[in-house]
Tab-separated table of C-alpha atoms and ligand atoms in Angstrom:
chain	number	residue	atom	x	y	z
C	865	MET	CA	-15.300	11.955	-19.091
C	866	VAL	CA	-16.016	14.497	-21.811
C	867	TYR	CA	-18.123	17.259	-21.664
C	868	LYS	CA	-19.850	19.368	-24.116
C	869	ILE	CA	-19.331	23.261	-22.468
C	870	ALA	CA	-20.675	25.819	-25.287
C	871	VAL	CA	-18.607	28.802	-24.845
C	872	LEU	CA	-20.021	32.325	-25.813
C	873	PRO	CA	-17.685	35.124	-24.951
C	874	GLY	CA	-19.719	37.954	-25.962
C	875	ASP	CA	-18.762	41.377	-26.156
C	876	GLY	CA	-16.306	43.885	-24.302
C	877	ILE	CA	-13.926	41.805	-22.304
C	878	GLY	CA	-15.607	39.297	-22.290
C	879	PRO	CA	-13.521	37.060	-24.550
C	880	GLU	CA	-10.540	38.123	-22.715
C	881	VAL	CA	-11.613	36.545	-19.211
C	882	THR	CA	-13.670	33.630	-21.008
C	883	VAL	CA	-10.339	32.604	-22.588
C	884	GLN	CA	-8.450	32.640	-18.940
C	885	ALA	CA	-11.524	30.399	-17.457
C	886	VAL	CA	-11.168	27.836	-20.304
C	887	LYS	CA	-7.832	27.862	-19.371
C	888	VAL	CA	-7.836	27.191	-16.257
C	889	LEU	CA	-10.686	23.930	-17.011
C	890	LYS	CA	-8.476	22.360	-19.148
C	891	ALA	CA	-5.430	22.471	-16.361
C	892	ALA	CA	-8.624	21.116	-14.065
C	893	GLY	CA	-9.119	18.351	-16.621
C	894	ARG	CA	-5.517	17.255	-17.062
C	895	ARG	CA	-5.260	17.135	-13.304
C	896	PHE	CA	-8.597	15.536	-12.605
C	897	GLY	CA	-8.715	12.958	-16.215
C	898	LEU	CA	-11.766	15.236	-17.545
C	899	GLU	CA	-12.058	16.614	-21.061
C	900	PHE	CA	-14.020	19.552	-22.613
C	901	ASP	CA	-15.287	19.307	-26.306
C	902	LEU	CA	-15.619	22.992	-26.144
C	903	HIS	CA	-17.732	24.915	-29.124
C	904	GLU	CA	-17.882	28.470	-29.080
C	905	GLY	CA	-21.021	30.204	-30.367
C	906	TYR	CA	-22.037	33.679	-30.944
C	907	ILE	CA	-24.298	36.063	-28.400
C	908	GLY	CA	-24.851	39.781	-27.680
C	909	GLY	CA	-23.789	42.075	-29.924
C	910	ALA	CA	-21.096	40.246	-31.206
C	911	ALA	CA	-23.950	37.940	-33.015
C	912	TYR	CA	-25.927	40.780	-33.742
C	913	ASP	CA	-22.683	42.247	-35.912
C	914	ALA	CA	-22.160	38.533	-37.133
C	915	THR	CA	-25.947	37.498	-37.683
C	916	GLY	CA	-28.436	40.418	-37.192
C	917	HIS	CA	-29.837	38.556	-34.143
C	918	PRO	CA	-28.128	38.938	-30.424
C	919	LEU	CA	-29.356	35.242	-29.909
C	920	PRO	CA	-29.310	33.348	-33.181
C	921	PRO	CA	-30.684	30.092	-33.522
C	922	GLU	CA	-27.506	28.300	-33.629
C	923	THR	CA	-26.267	29.509	-30.590
C	924	MET	CA	-29.443	28.743	-28.749
C	925	GLU	CA	-29.522	25.163	-30.464
C	926	LEU	CA	-25.950	24.721	-28.823
C	927	CYS	CA	-26.408	25.805	-25.721
C	928	GLN	CA	-29.352	23.062	-25.511
C	929	GLN	CA	-26.964	20.353	-26.575
C	930	SER	CA	-24.581	20.577	-24.213
C	931	ASP	CA	-23.741	19.810	-20.471
C	932	ALA	CA	-23.162	23.417	-19.619
C	933	ILE	CA	-22.395	26.634	-20.782
C	934	LEU	CA	-19.699	29.786	-19.892
C	935	LEU	CA	-20.550	32.832	-20.755
C	936	GLY	CA	-18.199	35.898	-21.106
C	937	ALA	CA	-20.423	39.354	-20.940
C	938	ILE	CA	-22.813	41.330	-23.231
C	939	GLY	CA	-23.618	44.299	-24.413
C	940	GLY	CA	-21.631	48.424	-24.770
C	941	PRO	CA	-22.742	51.060	-26.158
C	942	LYS	CA	-22.170	50.564	-29.997
C	943	TRP	CA	-25.664	48.002	-29.110
C	944	ASP	CA	-27.587	50.356	-26.692
C	945	ASN	CA	-29.700	52.886	-29.020
C	946	LEU	CA	-31.310	49.321	-31.178
C	947	PRO	CA	-34.335	48.503	-30.678
C	948	VAL	CA	-35.007	46.730	-27.306
C	949	HIS	CA	-35.632	43.679	-28.850
C	950	LEU	CA	-32.108	43.511	-30.694
C	951	ARG	CA	-30.223	44.736	-27.725
C	952	PRO	CA	-27.403	42.115	-26.129
C	953	GLU	CA	-29.422	42.393	-22.830
C	954	ALA	CA	-33.119	42.288	-23.200
C	955	GLY	CA	-32.926	40.184	-26.670
C	956	ALA	CA	-30.166	37.553	-25.329
C	957	LEU	CA	-29.177	37.374	-22.046
C	958	LEU	CA	-32.784	37.447	-20.657
C	959	PRO	CA	-34.620	35.123	-23.245
C	960	LEU	CA	-31.229	32.380	-22.813
C	961	ARG	CA	-32.078	32.530	-19.320
C	962	LYS	CA	-35.771	31.964	-19.361
C	963	ALA	CA	-35.253	29.443	-22.674
C	964	LEU	CA	-33.228	27.229	-20.405
C	965	ASN	CA	-35.412	27.983	-17.136
C	966	ALA	CA	-32.683	28.746	-15.207
C	967	TYR	CA	-34.438	30.318	-12.540
C	968	ALA	CA	-31.757	29.827	-9.581
C	969	ASN	CA	-28.884	32.242	-9.603
C	970	LEU	CA	-26.501	31.778	-7.198
C	971	ARG	CA	-23.998	34.632	-6.693
C	972	PRO	CA	-21.484	33.765	-3.719
C	973	ALA	CA	-19.669	36.778	-2.130
C	974	MET	CA	-16.432	35.572	-0.111
C	975	ILE	CA	-13.606	37.160	1.034
C	976	PHE	CA	-10.773	35.592	0.188
C	977	PRO	CA	-8.421	35.890	3.753
C	978	ALA	CA	-5.837	37.363	1.428
C	979	LEU	CA	-8.142	40.441	0.252
C	980	THR	CA	-9.342	40.954	3.520
C	981	ASP	CA	-7.822	44.826	3.309
C	982	ALA	CA	-8.901	45.053	-0.775
C	983	SER	CA	-12.282	45.847	0.249
C	984	THR	CA	-13.759	49.197	0.584
C	985	LEU	CA	-15.068	48.630	3.707
C	986	LYS	CA	-13.041	48.045	7.356
C	987	ARG	CA	-11.313	44.566	7.740
C	988	GLU	CA	-13.142	43.966	10.808
C	989	VAL	CA	-16.421	44.440	9.136
C	990	VAL	CA	-15.743	41.937	6.242
C	991	GLU	CA	-13.454	39.602	7.974
C	992	GLY	CA	-14.502	36.087	7.304
C	993	LEU	CA	-17.388	37.572	4.854
C	994	ASP	CA	-19.370	34.064	3.112
C	995	LEU	CA	-22.860	34.758	2.025
C	996	LEU	CA	-24.752	32.991	-0.956
C	997	VAL	CA	-27.350	35.460	-2.990
C	998	VAL	CA	-29.921	32.758	-4.176
C	999	ARG	CA	-31.528	35.161	-6.729
C	1000	GLU	CA	-34.875	34.262	-8.754
C	1001	LEU	CA	-33.894	34.677	-12.293
C	1002	THR	CA	-36.388	34.440	-14.486
C	1003	GLY	CA	-39.396	35.757	-12.834
C	1004	GLY	CA	-40.718	38.983	-11.309
C	1005	ILE	CA	-40.364	42.806	-12.767
C	1006	TYR	CA	-38.053	41.653	-15.581
C	1007	PHE	CA	-40.545	39.348	-17.326
C	1008	GLY	CA	-43.668	41.110	-16.281
C	1009	GLU	CA	-46.015	43.201	-19.503
C	1010	LYS	CA	-43.999	46.390	-20.292
C	1011	LYS	CA	-45.512	48.821	-22.179
C	1012	ARG	CA	-45.048	52.544	-23.047
C	1013	GLU	CA	-48.189	54.989	-24.231
C	1014	SER	CA	-48.469	58.384	-25.119
C	1015	ILE	CA	-51.064	60.663	-22.489
C	1016	PRO	CA	-51.508	63.927	-22.632
C	1017	GLY	CA	-48.563	65.697	-22.231
C	1018	GLY	CA	-46.160	63.046	-22.334
C	1019	GLU	CA	-45.639	59.135	-21.686
C	1020	ARG	CA	-46.983	56.458	-19.549
C	1021	ALA	CA	-44.379	54.069	-19.010
C	1022	THR	CA	-45.592	50.442	-17.475
C	1023	ASP	CA	-43.119	47.566	-15.787
C	1024	THR	CA	-45.090	44.737	-13.594
C	1025	LEU	CA	-43.769	42.709	-11.260
C	1026	VAL	CA	-45.594	38.826	-10.855
C	1027	TYR	CA	-45.161	36.131	-8.705
C	1028	THR	CA	-46.926	32.711	-8.289
C	1029	THR	CA	-46.511	30.349	-5.787
C	1030	ALA	CA	-44.816	27.735	-7.856
C	1031	GLU	CA	-42.241	30.198	-8.697
C	1032	ILE	CA	-41.779	31.436	-5.493
C	1033	GLU	CA	-41.628	28.007	-3.990
C	1034	ARG	CA	-38.978	26.358	-6.508
C	1035	ILE	CA	-36.469	29.438	-5.989
C	1036	ALA	CA	-37.101	29.055	-2.167
C	1037	ARG	CA	-36.345	25.360	-1.895
C	1038	LYS	CA	-33.338	25.944	-3.732
C	1039	GLY	CA	-32.172	28.594	-1.619
C	1040	TYR	CA	-32.768	26.079	1.440
C	1041	GLU	CA	-31.174	23.200	-0.315
C	1042	MET	CA	-27.792	25.735	-0.696
C	1043	ALA	CA	-28.668	26.805	3.203
C	1044	ARG	CA	-28.709	23.292	4.159
C	1045	GLN	CA	-24.844	22.576	2.287
C	1046	ARG	CA	-23.602	25.720	4.070
C	1047	ARG	CA	-24.226	27.579	7.718
C	1048	LYS	CA	-28.057	26.525	7.421
C	1049	LYS	CA	-29.363	30.181	8.338
C	1050	LEU	CA	-31.785	31.548	4.999
C	1051	THR	CA	-32.661	34.968	5.138
C	1052	SER	CA	-35.558	36.014	2.787
C	1053	VAL	CA	-35.371	39.461	1.705
C	1054	ASP	CA	-38.670	41.158	0.148
C	1055	LYS	CA	-40.582	44.151	0.563
C	1056	ALA	CA	-43.273	43.231	2.097
C	1057	ASN	CA	-44.791	46.068	3.705
C	1058	VAL	CA	-45.871	47.799	0.442
C	1059	LEU	CA	-45.515	45.135	-2.710
C	1060	GLU	CA	-48.335	42.308	-2.918
C	1061	SER	CA	-45.987	40.090	-4.632
C	1062	SER	CA	-43.816	40.315	-1.742
C	1063	ARG	CA	-46.481	39.342	0.920
C	1064	LEU	CA	-47.057	36.556	-1.127
C	1065	TRP	CA	-43.261	35.734	-1.211
C	1066	ARG	CA	-43.167	35.921	2.476
C	1067	ASP	CA	-46.417	33.236	2.623
C	1068	VAL	CA	-44.874	30.586	0.529
C	1069	ILE	CA	-41.546	30.807	2.776
C	1070	THR	CA	-43.871	30.673	6.136
C	1071	ARG	CA	-45.404	27.834	4.636
C	1072	LEU	CA	-42.241	26.327	3.356
C	1073	ALA	CA	-40.363	26.965	6.707
C	1074	PRO	CA	-41.147	24.151	8.872
C	1075	GLU	CA	-39.994	21.527	6.191
C	1076	TYR	CA	-36.534	22.564	7.259
C	1077	PRO	CA	-36.370	22.871	10.766
C	1078	ASP	CA	-32.538	22.333	10.669
C	1079	VAL	CA	-32.194	25.818	8.747
C	1080	GLU	CA	-32.933	28.733	10.467
C	1081	THR	CA	-35.147	31.272	8.797
C	1082	SER	CA	-35.719	34.972	8.843
C	1083	HIS	CA	-37.539	37.678	6.931
C	1084	MET	CA	-36.060	41.075	6.602
C	1085	LEU	CA	-36.986	43.795	4.172
C	1086	VAL	CA	-34.883	45.039	1.453
C	1087	ASP	CA	-34.367	48.590	2.328
C	1088	ASN	CA	-33.108	47.428	5.476
C	1089	CYS	CA	-30.789	44.455	3.765
C	1090	ALA	CA	-28.875	46.891	2.187
C	1091	MET	CA	-28.221	48.754	5.406
C	1092	GLN	CA	-26.967	45.523	7.113
C	1093	LEU	CA	-25.186	44.354	4.134
C	1094	VAL	CA	-22.778	47.361	4.738
C	1095	ARG	CA	-23.184	47.286	8.749
C	1096	PHE	CA	-22.456	43.709	9.490
C	1097	PRO	CA	-22.519	41.499	6.410
C	1098	THR	CA	-21.122	38.363	8.246
C	1099	GLN	CA	-24.670	37.961	9.667
C	1100	PHE	CA	-25.556	36.177	6.524
C	1101	ASP	CA	-25.522	33.344	5.211
C	1102	VAL	CA	-28.042	32.329	2.211
C	1103	LEU	CA	-29.963	35.542	1.380
C	1104	LEU	CA	-33.229	34.517	-1.060
C	1105	THR	CA	-34.681	37.159	-3.113
C	1106	GLU	CA	-36.681	37.979	-5.967
C	1107	ASN	CA	-34.935	39.155	-9.411
C	1108	MET	CA	-34.572	42.368	-9.196
C	1109	PHE	CA	-34.043	42.737	-5.537
C	1110	GLY	CA	-31.006	40.250	-5.823
C	1111	ASP	CA	-29.726	42.177	-8.861
C	1112	ILE	CA	-28.915	44.944	-6.866
C	1113	LEU	CA	-28.144	43.547	-3.612
C	1114	SER	CA	-25.702	40.910	-5.060
C	1115	ASP	CA	-23.486	43.986	-6.800
C	1116	LEU	CA	-23.388	45.414	-3.390
C	1117	ALA	CA	-22.212	41.977	-1.805
C	1118	ALA	CA	-19.696	41.708	-4.717
C	1119	GLN	CA	-18.196	44.891	-3.595
C	1120	LEU	CA	-17.753	43.941	0.095
C	1121	THR	CA	-15.084	40.847	-1.520
C	1122	GLY	CA	-13.090	44.038	-2.605
C	1123	SER	CA	-14.270	43.652	-6.591
C	1124	LEU	CA	-17.129	42.996	-8.722
C	1125	GLY	CA	-14.475	41.365	-10.618
C	1126	MET	CA	-14.254	38.538	-7.595
C	1127	LEU	CA	-18.084	37.294	-8.044
C	1128	ALA	CA	-19.040	34.168	-9.909
C	1129	SER	CA	-22.206	33.533	-10.208
C	1130	ALA	CA	-24.194	30.075	-11.636
C	1131	SER	CA	-27.772	30.035	-13.521
C	1132	VAL	CA	-29.592	26.950	-12.645
C	1133	GLY	CA	-32.613	25.519	-12.495
C	1134	ASP	CA	-34.511	22.160	-14.735
C	1135	GLY	CA	-32.262	22.272	-17.531
C	1136	VAL	CA	-28.792	23.294	-18.778
C	1137	GLY	CA	-26.386	25.322	-16.545
C	1138	LEU	CA	-25.166	29.056	-17.492
C	1139	PHE	CA	-22.266	30.094	-15.876
C	1140	GLU	CA	-20.952	33.751	-16.051
C	1141	PRO	CA	-19.481	36.285	-13.995
C	1142	SER	CA	-21.792	38.895	-12.184
C	1143	HIS	CA	-19.851	41.949	-13.941
C	1144	GLY	CA	-20.277	43.461	-17.496
C	1145	SER	CA	-18.159	43.883	-20.628
C	1146	ALA	CA	-16.581	47.081	-19.122
C	1147	PRO	CA	-16.659	48.354	-22.380
C	1148	LYS	CA	-13.751	50.659	-21.590
C	1149	TYR	CA	-11.122	48.178	-20.716
C	1150	THR	CA	-11.345	46.046	-23.650
C	1151	GLY	CA	-8.487	44.746	-25.012
C	1152	LEU	CA	-5.918	46.166	-22.663
C	1153	ASN	CA	-5.756	42.808	-20.778
C	1154	VAL	CA	-5.894	44.498	-17.461
C	1155	ILE	CA	-9.420	43.026	-16.248
C	1156	ASN	CA	-9.559	40.243	-13.381
C	1157	PRO	CA	-10.509	37.083	-14.966
C	1158	ILE	CA	-11.468	35.652	-11.352
C	1159	ALA	CA	-15.143	35.804	-11.827
C	1160	THR	CA	-14.786	33.879	-14.780
C	1161	ILE	CA	-12.321	31.673	-13.370
C	1162	LEU	CA	-14.951	31.001	-10.228
C	1163	SER	CA	-17.566	30.747	-12.401
C	1164	GLY	CA	-15.832	27.577	-14.520
C	1165	ALA	CA	-15.503	26.041	-11.120
C	1166	MET	CA	-19.006	26.770	-10.266
C	1167	MET	CA	-19.611	24.531	-13.449
C	1168	LEU	CA	-18.142	21.760	-12.448
C	1169	ARG	CA	-19.955	21.900	-9.082
C	1170	PHE	CA	-23.215	22.517	-9.816
C	1171	SER	CA	-23.627	20.618	-13.658
C	1172	LEU	CA	-20.727	18.506	-14.279
C	1173	GLY	CA	-20.579	16.760	-10.865
C	1174	GLN	CA	-17.013	17.334	-10.501
C	1175	PRO	CA	-16.623	18.980	-6.855
C	1176	GLU	CA	-13.378	18.127	-5.997
C	1177	ALA	CA	-11.796	19.915	-9.529
C	1178	ALA	CA	-14.303	22.598	-8.446
C	1179	ARG	CA	-12.454	22.757	-5.609
C	1180	ALA	CA	-9.214	23.035	-6.576
C	1181	ILE	CA	-9.657	26.127	-8.716
C	1182	ASP	CA	-11.193	27.700	-5.802
C	1183	ASP	CA	-8.004	27.206	-3.859
C	1184	ALA	CA	-5.855	27.568	-6.773
C	1185	VAL	CA	-7.018	31.157	-6.742
C	1186	GLY	CA	-6.743	31.904	-3.000
C	1187	ALA	CA	-3.278	30.216	-3.195
C	1188	VAL	CA	-2.172	32.539	-6.336
C	1189	LEU	CA	-3.955	36.073	-3.975
C	1190	ARG	CA	-1.715	34.406	-1.033
C	1191	LYS	CA	1.345	34.534	-3.684
C	1192	GLY	CA	0.304	38.554	-3.822
C	1193	TYR	CA	-0.454	38.470	-7.852
C	1194	ARG	CA	-3.440	41.357	-8.019
C	1195	THR	CA	-4.906	42.353	-11.182
C	1196	ARG	CA	-5.617	47.010	-11.338
C	1197	ASP	CA	-8.687	46.448	-9.692
C	1198	ILE	CA	-7.584	44.369	-6.152
C	1199	MET	CA	-3.955	45.844	-6.454
C	1200	GLU	CA	-2.473	46.933	-2.905
C	1201	GLU	CA	0.986	48.097	-2.087
C	1202	GLY	CA	3.726	46.007	-2.026
C	1203	ARG	CA	1.805	43.495	-4.251
C	1204	GLN	CA	2.635	42.275	-7.652
C	1205	ARG	CA	0.444	43.675	-10.150
C	1206	VAL	CA	-0.443	41.140	-13.096
C	1207	SER	CA	-2.413	41.077	-16.448
C	1208	THR	CA	-5.543	39.458	-17.160
C	1209	GLU	CA	-3.583	36.618	-19.005
C	1210	GLU	CA	-0.618	36.429	-16.777
C	1211	MET	CA	-3.847	36.044	-13.519
C	1212	GLY	CA	-4.963	33.080	-15.709
C	1213	ASP	CA	-1.671	31.419	-16.240
C	1214	LEU	CA	-0.630	31.460	-12.995
C	1215	ILE	CA	-4.146	29.951	-11.678
C	1216	ALA	CA	-3.943	27.147	-14.442
C	1217	ALA	CA	-0.388	26.466	-13.326
C	1218	GLN	CA	-1.342	26.634	-9.137
C	1219	VAL	CA	-4.778	24.016	-10.431
C	1220	GLU	CA	-2.307	22.037	-12.195
C	1221	ASN	CA	0.510	21.500	-9.755
C	1222	PRO	CA	-0.405	22.482	-6.253
C	1223	ASN	CA	2.548	23.532	-3.965
U	1654	IPM	C1	-26.787	40.617	-14.125
U	1654	IPM	C2	-27.081	42.072	-15.015
U	1654	IPM	C3	-28.381	41.391	-15.908
U	1654	IPM	C4	-29.311	41.379	-14.925
U	1654	IPM	C5	-28.233	42.549	-16.694
U	1654	IPM	C6	-27.185	42.486	-17.621
U	1654	IPM	C7	-29.732	42.338	-18.059
U	1654	IPM	O1	-26.580	42.939	-14.049
U	1654	IPM	O2	-26.480	39.806	-14.324
U	1654	IPM	O3	-27.066	41.096	-13.187
U	1654	IPM	O4	-30.297	42.771	-14.603
U	1654	IPM	O5	-29.975	40.447	-14.572
U	1655	MG	MG1	-26.511	42.910	-12.115
């Protein structure tokens, strides 16, 4: 099989982590007989510098014509003062997600046994943690009408949080499908005690739940969920939630695993899937070869699983990450006493070698 992959390294440490993920994908390709036809494209600040726009039409076209997209990270202080439509986040990442109709953002937070003591929470709290945040990605307050107007004495800014039944239903079905492949527990997170959009959200989930009798459905308010995530996180299997709540809760969930540098993500819907680490472009670490590439490497595994139909190759990458951590290799963010500190590149080399020759 030959797969056409759009590789969008982006800004900051994006290029460094992307190189490592590509290296590991190629190693999986050699072992499982897969070929990757890789095409690089500009996105974010790098695209703005090269072409005047953070999401140039060539990049959009490349993405639409690919089987899957691997993205590093975008943004940085250099582009923060541009008009909003030219900024990497609002001008490239959000429109790309929207154009691909990538409405389902899957963010697994799973603790590798070797890293149980790397978490900032006690071992007994995080041991065995394995949850999946299913975040709605193309609706809600990120995409509702926005405006800013002058009023006497200052300004007024408005963001609008909108959801339709259809938008809630499709992400809920995705959540249920995921729960069915896991421990069959779905916690729908909302703010139904305050928000009308959350009340509609809860109505839709309540209507769908009987169609999934094998899955245990429950509802939780988002503030309580944040608290439960640090109190007793192993109670969760699938957390289903809207766009902004999912943004916030997924960072929280990531830190439970020891580092945001471990959290992969997949953004999928009806079109081409987009795979990227959940972390940002970490401008101050750019070029230092110290960043943890595992989130991006695991995003490559998610690509194999969710877009390319290669679950065995995906599992080989997941297993290789576990094995390399078990052998004691650590990047700076997950370093503990008595372990072997390695660079971004060395971590990529170790995982690629392990994928090709598991031992
Ligand atoms: C994420 C990021 C983005 C988001 C930003 C960069 C727009 O925080 O993918 O979680 O809020 O979706
Ligand atoms: Mg975020």
